[in-house]
């Protein structure tokens, strides 16, 4: 994450300069995409297995680990992208990234999951309900507090 901030900070100074786009052969791009996808799948599985193992060894509910550690960890790429865009004075990308990521997760990922296997509506856990209510109230308070502010490119 420190690397991302360093790139964003240096990039903000050079925003006025036109940069040459580096071209890459197609085979190299495909190799990078395949390697990144393999790393994402392997790393994600390792992360979830590790978090579940920690929850069991510490005697903490897996729901608590899922609501905190895993949820935060899966949001870090969007956070890094939004911070980089904001530091480069490009608020449209920052907001589009957050909204687009959430819409994609809700509609595409949930839709694919429901297509593969029906998603039963089970009993809702008190902890899940509490987190839902608290996060909704927090979002409403932040929206109310910043209601007169607008995001404009600087």
JSON list of N, CA and C in Angstrom, two decimals, residues 57-94:
[
{"chain": "A", "resi": 57, "resn": "UNK", "atom": "N", "xyz": [-8.90, -21.30, 16.04]},
{"chain": "A", "resi": 57, "resn": "UNK", "atom": "CA", "xyz": [-7.87, -21.43, 17.08]},
{"chain": "A", "resi": 57, "resn": "UNK", "atom": "C", "xyz": [-8.04, -20.40, 18.20]},
{"chain": "A", "resi": 58, "resn": "UNK", "atom": "N", "xyz": [-8.56, -19.24, 17.89]},
{"chain": "A", "resi": 58, "resn": "UNK", "atom": "CA", "xyz": [-8.78, -18.22, 18.91]},
{"chain": "A", "resi": 58, "resn": "UNK", "atom": "C", "xyz": [-10.13, -18.35, 19.59]},
{"chain": "A", "resi": 59, "resn": "UNK", "atom": "N", "xyz": [-10.96, -19.24, 19.08]},
{"chain": "A", "resi": 59, "resn": "UNK", "atom": "CA", "xyz": [-12.29, -19.41, 19.66]},
{"chain": "A", "resi": 59, "resn": "UNK", "atom": "C", "xyz": [-13.26, -18.30, 19.28]},
{"chain": "A", "resi": 60, "resn": "UNK", "atom": "N", "xyz": [-12.95, -17.59, 18.20]},
{"chain": "A", "resi": 60, "resn": "UNK", "atom": "CA", "xyz": [-13.80, -16.50, 17.74]},
{"chain": "A", "resi": 60, "resn": "UNK", "atom": "C", "xyz": [-14.71, -17.05, 16.65]},
{"chain": "A", "resi": 61, "resn": "UNK", "atom": "N", "xyz": [-15.92, -16.56, 16.62]},
{"chain": "A", "resi": 61, "resn": "UNK", "atom": "CA", "xyz": [-16.87, -16.99, 15.61]},
{"chain": "A", "resi": 61, "resn": "UNK", "atom": "C", "xyz": [-16.35, -16.64, 14.21]},
{"chain": "A", "resi": 62, "resn": "UNK", "atom": "N", "xyz": [-16.57, -17.53, 13.26]},
{"chain": "A", "resi": 62, "resn": "UNK", "atom": "CA", "xyz": [-16.15, -17.26, 11.89]},
{"chain": "A", "resi": 62, "resn": "UNK", "atom": "C", "xyz": [-16.92, -16.08, 11.30]},
{"chain": "A", "resi": 63, "resn": "UNK", "atom": "N", "xyz": [-18.10, -15.82, 11.82]},
{"chain": "A", "resi": 63, "resn": "UNK", "atom": "CA", "xyz": [-18.88, -14.65, 11.36]},
{"chain": "A", "resi": 63, "resn": "UNK", "atom": "C", "xyz": [-18.15, -13.36, 11.69]},
{"chain": "A", "resi": 64, "resn": "UNK", "atom": "N", "xyz": [-17.56, -13.30, 12.89]},
{"chain": "A", "resi": 64, "resn": "UNK", "atom": "CA", "xyz": [-16.84, -12.09, 13.30]},
{"chain": "A", "resi": 64, "resn": "UNK", "atom": "C", "xyz": [-15.63, -11.88, 12.40]},
{"chain": "A", "resi": 65, "resn": "UNK", "atom": "N", "xyz": [-14.89, -12.94, 12.14]},
{"chain": "A", "resi": 65, "resn": "UNK", "atom": "CA", "xyz": [-13.73, -12.82, 11.25]},
{"chain": "A", "resi": 65, "resn": "UNK", "atom": "C", "xyz": [-14.18, -12.41, 9.85]},
{"chain": "A", "resi": 66, "resn": "UNK", "atom": "N", "xyz": [-15.27, -12.98, 9.37]},
{"chain": "A", "resi": 66, "resn": "UNK", "atom": "CA", "xyz": [-15.78, -12.64, 8.04]},
{"chain": "A", "resi": 66, "resn": "UNK", "atom": "C", "xyz": [-16.23, -11.20, 7.95]},
{"chain": "A", "resi": 67, "resn": "UNK", "atom": "N", "xyz": [-16.85, -10.69, 9.02]},
{"chain": "A", "resi": 67, "resn": "UNK", "atom": "CA", "xyz": [-17.36, -9.32, 9.01]},
{"chain": "A", "resi": 67, "resn": "UNK", "atom": "C", "xyz": [-16.25, -8.29, 9.18]},
{"chain": "A", "resi": 68, "resn": "UNK", "atom": "N", "xyz": [-15.10, -8.69, 9.68]},
{"chain": "A", "resi": 68, "resn": "UNK", "atom": "CA", "xyz": [-14.03, -7.72, 9.93]},
{"chain": "A", "resi": 68, "resn": "UNK", "atom": "C", "xyz": [-12.85, -7.95, 9.00]},
{"chain": "A", "resi": 69, "resn": "UNK", "atom": "N", "xyz": [-12.08, -8.97, 9.27]},
{"chain": "A", "resi": 69, "resn": "UNK", "atom": "CA", "xyz": [-10.82, -9.19, 8.57]},
{"chain": "A", "resi": 69, "resn": "UNK", "atom": "C", "xyz": [-11.01, -9.46, 7.09]},
{"chain": "A", "resi": 70, "resn": "UNK", "atom": "N", "xyz": [-11.85, -10.40, 6.75]},
{"chain": "A", "resi": 70, "resn": "UNK", "atom": "CA", "xyz": [-12.04, -10.76, 5.34]},
{"chain": "A", "resi": 70, "resn": "UNK", "atom": "C", "xyz": [-12.73, -9.63, 4.58]},
{"chain": "A", "resi": 71, "resn": "UNK", "atom": "N", "xyz": [-13.74, -9.02, 5.17]},
{"chain": "A", "resi": 71, "resn": "UNK", "atom": "CA", "xyz": [-14.43, -7.91, 4.49]},
{"chain": "A", "resi": 71, "resn": "UNK", "atom": "C", "xyz": [-13.47, -6.75, 4.25]},
{"chain": "A", "resi": 72, "resn": "UNK", "atom": "N", "xyz": [-12.65, -6.44, 5.23]},
{"chain": "A", "resi": 72, "resn": "UNK", "atom": "CA", "xyz": [-11.67, -5.36, 5.06]},
{"chain": "A", "resi": 72, "resn": "UNK", "atom": "C", "xyz": [-10.61, -5.70, 4.03]},
{"chain": "A", "resi": 73, "resn": "UNK", "atom": "N", "xyz": [-10.14, -6.94, 4.07]},
{"chain": "A", "resi": 73, "resn": "UNK", "atom": "CA", "xyz": [-9.09, -7.36, 3.14]},
{"chain": "A", "resi": 73, "resn": "UNK", "atom": "C", "xyz": [-9.54, -7.38, 1.70]},
{"chain": "A", "resi": 74, "resn": "UNK", "atom": "N", "xyz": [-10.79, -7.73, 1.47]},
{"chain": "A", "resi": 74, "resn": "UNK", "atom": "CA", "xyz": [-11.28, -7.76, 0.09]},
{"chain": "A", "resi": 74, "resn": "UNK", "atom": "C", "xyz": [-11.58, -6.36, -0.43]},
{"chain": "A", "resi": 75, "resn": "UNK", "atom": "N", "xyz": [-11.69, -5.38, 0.45]},
{"chain": "A", "resi": 75, "resn": "UNK", "atom": "CA", "xyz": [-11.96, -4.01, 0.02]},
{"chain": "A", "resi": 75, "resn": "UNK", "atom": "C", "xyz": [-10.69, -3.20, -0.20]},
{"chain": "A", "resi": 76, "resn": "UNK", "atom": "N", "xyz": [-9.53, -3.72, 0.18]},
{"chain": "A", "resi": 76, "resn": "UNK", "atom": "CA", "xyz": [-8.29, -2.96, 0.05]},
{"chain": "A", "resi": 76, "resn": "UNK", "atom": "C", "xyz": [-7.94, -2.56, -1.38]},
{"chain": "A", "resi": 77, "resn": "UNK", "atom": "N", "xyz": [-8.13, -3.42, -2.39]},
{"chain": "A", "resi": 77, "resn": "UNK", "atom": "CA", "xyz": [-7.81, -2.96, -3.76]},
{"chain": "A", "resi": 77, "resn": "UNK", "atom": "C", "xyz": [-8.64, -1.75, -4.19]},
{"chain": "A", "resi": 78, "resn": "UNK", "atom": "N", "xyz": [-9.93, -1.75, -3.87]},
{"chain": "A", "resi": 78, "resn": "UNK", "atom": "CA", "xyz": [-10.77, -0.60, -4.21]},
{"chain": "A", "resi": 78, "resn": "UNK", "atom": "C", "xyz": [-10.32, 0.65, -3.45]},
{"chain": "A", "resi": 79, "resn": "UNK", "atom": "N", "xyz": [-9.95, 0.46, -2.19]},
{"chain": "A", "resi": 79, "resn": "UNK", "atom": "CA", "xyz": [-9.49, 1.59, -1.38]},
{"chain": "A", "resi": 79, "resn": "UNK", "atom": "C", "xyz": [-8.20, 2.17, -1.96]},
{"chain": "A", "resi": 80, "resn": "UNK", "atom": "N", "xyz": [-7.26, 1.31, -2.33]},
{"chain": "A", "resi": 80, "resn": "UNK", "atom": "CA", "xyz": [-6.00, 1.78, -2.89]},
{"chain": "A", "resi": 80, "resn": "UNK", "atom": "C", "xyz": [-6.23, 2.52, -4.21]},
{"chain": "A", "resi": 81, "resn": "UNK", "atom": "N", "xyz": [-7.11, 2.00, -5.05]},
{"chain": "A", "resi": 81, "resn": "UNK", "atom": "CA", "xyz": [-7.42, 2.66, -6.32]},
{"chain": "A", "resi": 81, "resn": "UNK", "atom": "C", "xyz": [-8.07, 4.02, -6.09]},
{"chain": "A", "resi": 82, "resn": "UNK", "atom": "N", "xyz": [-9.00, 4.09, -5.15]},
{"chain": "A", "resi": 82, "resn": "UNK", "atom": "CA", "xyz": [-9.69, 5.35, -4.87]},
{"chain": "A", "resi": 82, "resn": "UNK", "atom": "C", "xyz": [-8.74, 6.38, -4.28]},
{"chain": "A", "resi": 83, "resn": "UNK", "atom": "N", "xyz": [-7.85, 5.95, -3.38]},
{"chain": "A", "resi": 83, "resn": "UNK", "atom": "CA", "xyz": [-6.88, 6.88, -2.80]},
{"chain": "A", "resi": 83, "resn": "UNK", "atom": "C", "xyz": [-5.94, 7.40, -3.88]},
{"chain": "A", "resi": 84, "resn": "UNK", "atom": "N", "xyz": [-5.47, 6.51, -4.75]},
{"chain": "A", "resi": 84, "resn": "UNK", "atom": "CA", "xyz": [-4.59, 6.93, -5.84]},
{"chain": "A", "resi": 84, "resn": "UNK", "atom": "C", "xyz": [-5.28, 7.93, -6.75]},
{"chain": "A", "resi": 85, "resn": "UNK", "atom": "N", "xyz": [-6.52, 7.67, -7.09]},
{"chain": "A", "resi": 85, "resn": "UNK", "atom": "CA", "xyz": [-7.27, 8.59, -7.96]},
{"chain": "A", "resi": 85, "resn": "UNK", "atom": "C", "xyz": [-7.49, 9.93, -7.26]},
{"chain": "A", "resi": 86, "resn": "UNK", "atom": "N", "xyz": [-7.78, 9.90, -5.98]},
{"chain": "A", "resi": 86, "resn": "UNK", "atom": "CA", "xyz": [-8.00, 11.15, -5.25]},
{"chain": "A", "resi": 86, "resn": "UNK", "atom": "C", "xyz": [-6.72, 11.96, -5.16]},
{"chain": "A", "resi": 87, "resn": "UNK", "atom": "N", "xyz": [-5.59, 11.29, -4.92]},
{"chain": "A", "resi": 87, "resn": "UNK", "atom": "CA", "xyz": [-4.32, 12.01, -4.83]},
{"chain": "A", "resi": 87, "resn": "UNK", "atom": "C", "xyz": [-3.91, 12.60, -6.18]},
{"chain": "A", "resi": 88, "resn": "UNK", "atom": "N", "xyz": [-4.34, 11.97, -7.26]},
{"chain": "A", "resi": 88, "resn": "UNK", "atom": "CA", "xyz": [-4.05, 12.50, -8.59]},
{"chain": "A", "resi": 88, "resn": "UNK", "atom": "C", "xyz": [-5.12, 13.49, -9.04]},
{"chain": "A", "resi": 89, "resn": "UNK", "atom": "N", "xyz": [-5.96, 13.90, -8.11]},
{"chain": "A", "resi": 89, "resn": "UNK", "atom": "CA", "xyz": [-7.02, 14.88, -8.35]},
{"chain": "A", "resi": 89, "resn": "UNK", "atom": "C", "xyz": [-7.97, 14.42, -9.46]},
{"chain": "A", "resi": 90, "resn": "UNK", "atom": "N", "xyz": [-8.43, 13.18, -9.34]},
{"chain": "A", "resi": 90, "resn": "UNK", "atom": "CA", "xyz": [-9.36, 12.60, -10.31]},
{"chain": "A", "resi": 90, "resn": "UNK", "atom": "C", "xyz": [-10.52, 11.97, -9.54]},
{"chain": "A", "resi": 91, "resn": "UNK", "atom": "N", "xyz": [-11.42, 12.80, -8.99]},
{"chain": "A", "resi": 91, "resn": "UNK", "atom": "CA", "xyz": [-12.47, 12.27, -8.13]},
{"chain": "A", "resi": 91, "resn": "UNK", "atom": "C", "xyz": [-13.48, 11.39, -8.85]},
{"chain": "A", "resi": 92, "resn": "UNK", "atom": "N", "xyz": [-13.64, 11.58, -10.15]},
{"chain": "A", "resi": 92, "resn": "UNK", "atom": "CA", "xyz": [-14.58, 10.76, -10.90]},
{"chain": "A", "resi": 92, "resn": "UNK", "atom": "C", "xyz": [-14.20, 9.29, -10.87]},
{"chain": "A", "resi": 93, "resn": "UNK", "atom": "N", "xyz": [-12.92, 9.02, -11.00]},
{"chain": "A", "resi": 93, "resn": "UNK", "atom": "CA", "xyz": [-12.46, 7.63, -10.94]},
{"chain": "A", "resi": 93, "resn": "UNK", "atom": "C", "xyz": [-12.63, 7.07, -9.54]},
{"chain": "A", "resi": 94, "resn": "UNK", "atom": "N", "xyz": [-12.35, 7.88, -8.53]},
{"chain": "A", "resi": 94, "resn": "UNK", "atom": "CA", "xyz": [-12.48, 7.40, -7.15]},
{"chain": "A", "resi": 94, "resn": "UNK", "atom": "C", "xyz": [-13.92, 7.00, -6.85]}
]
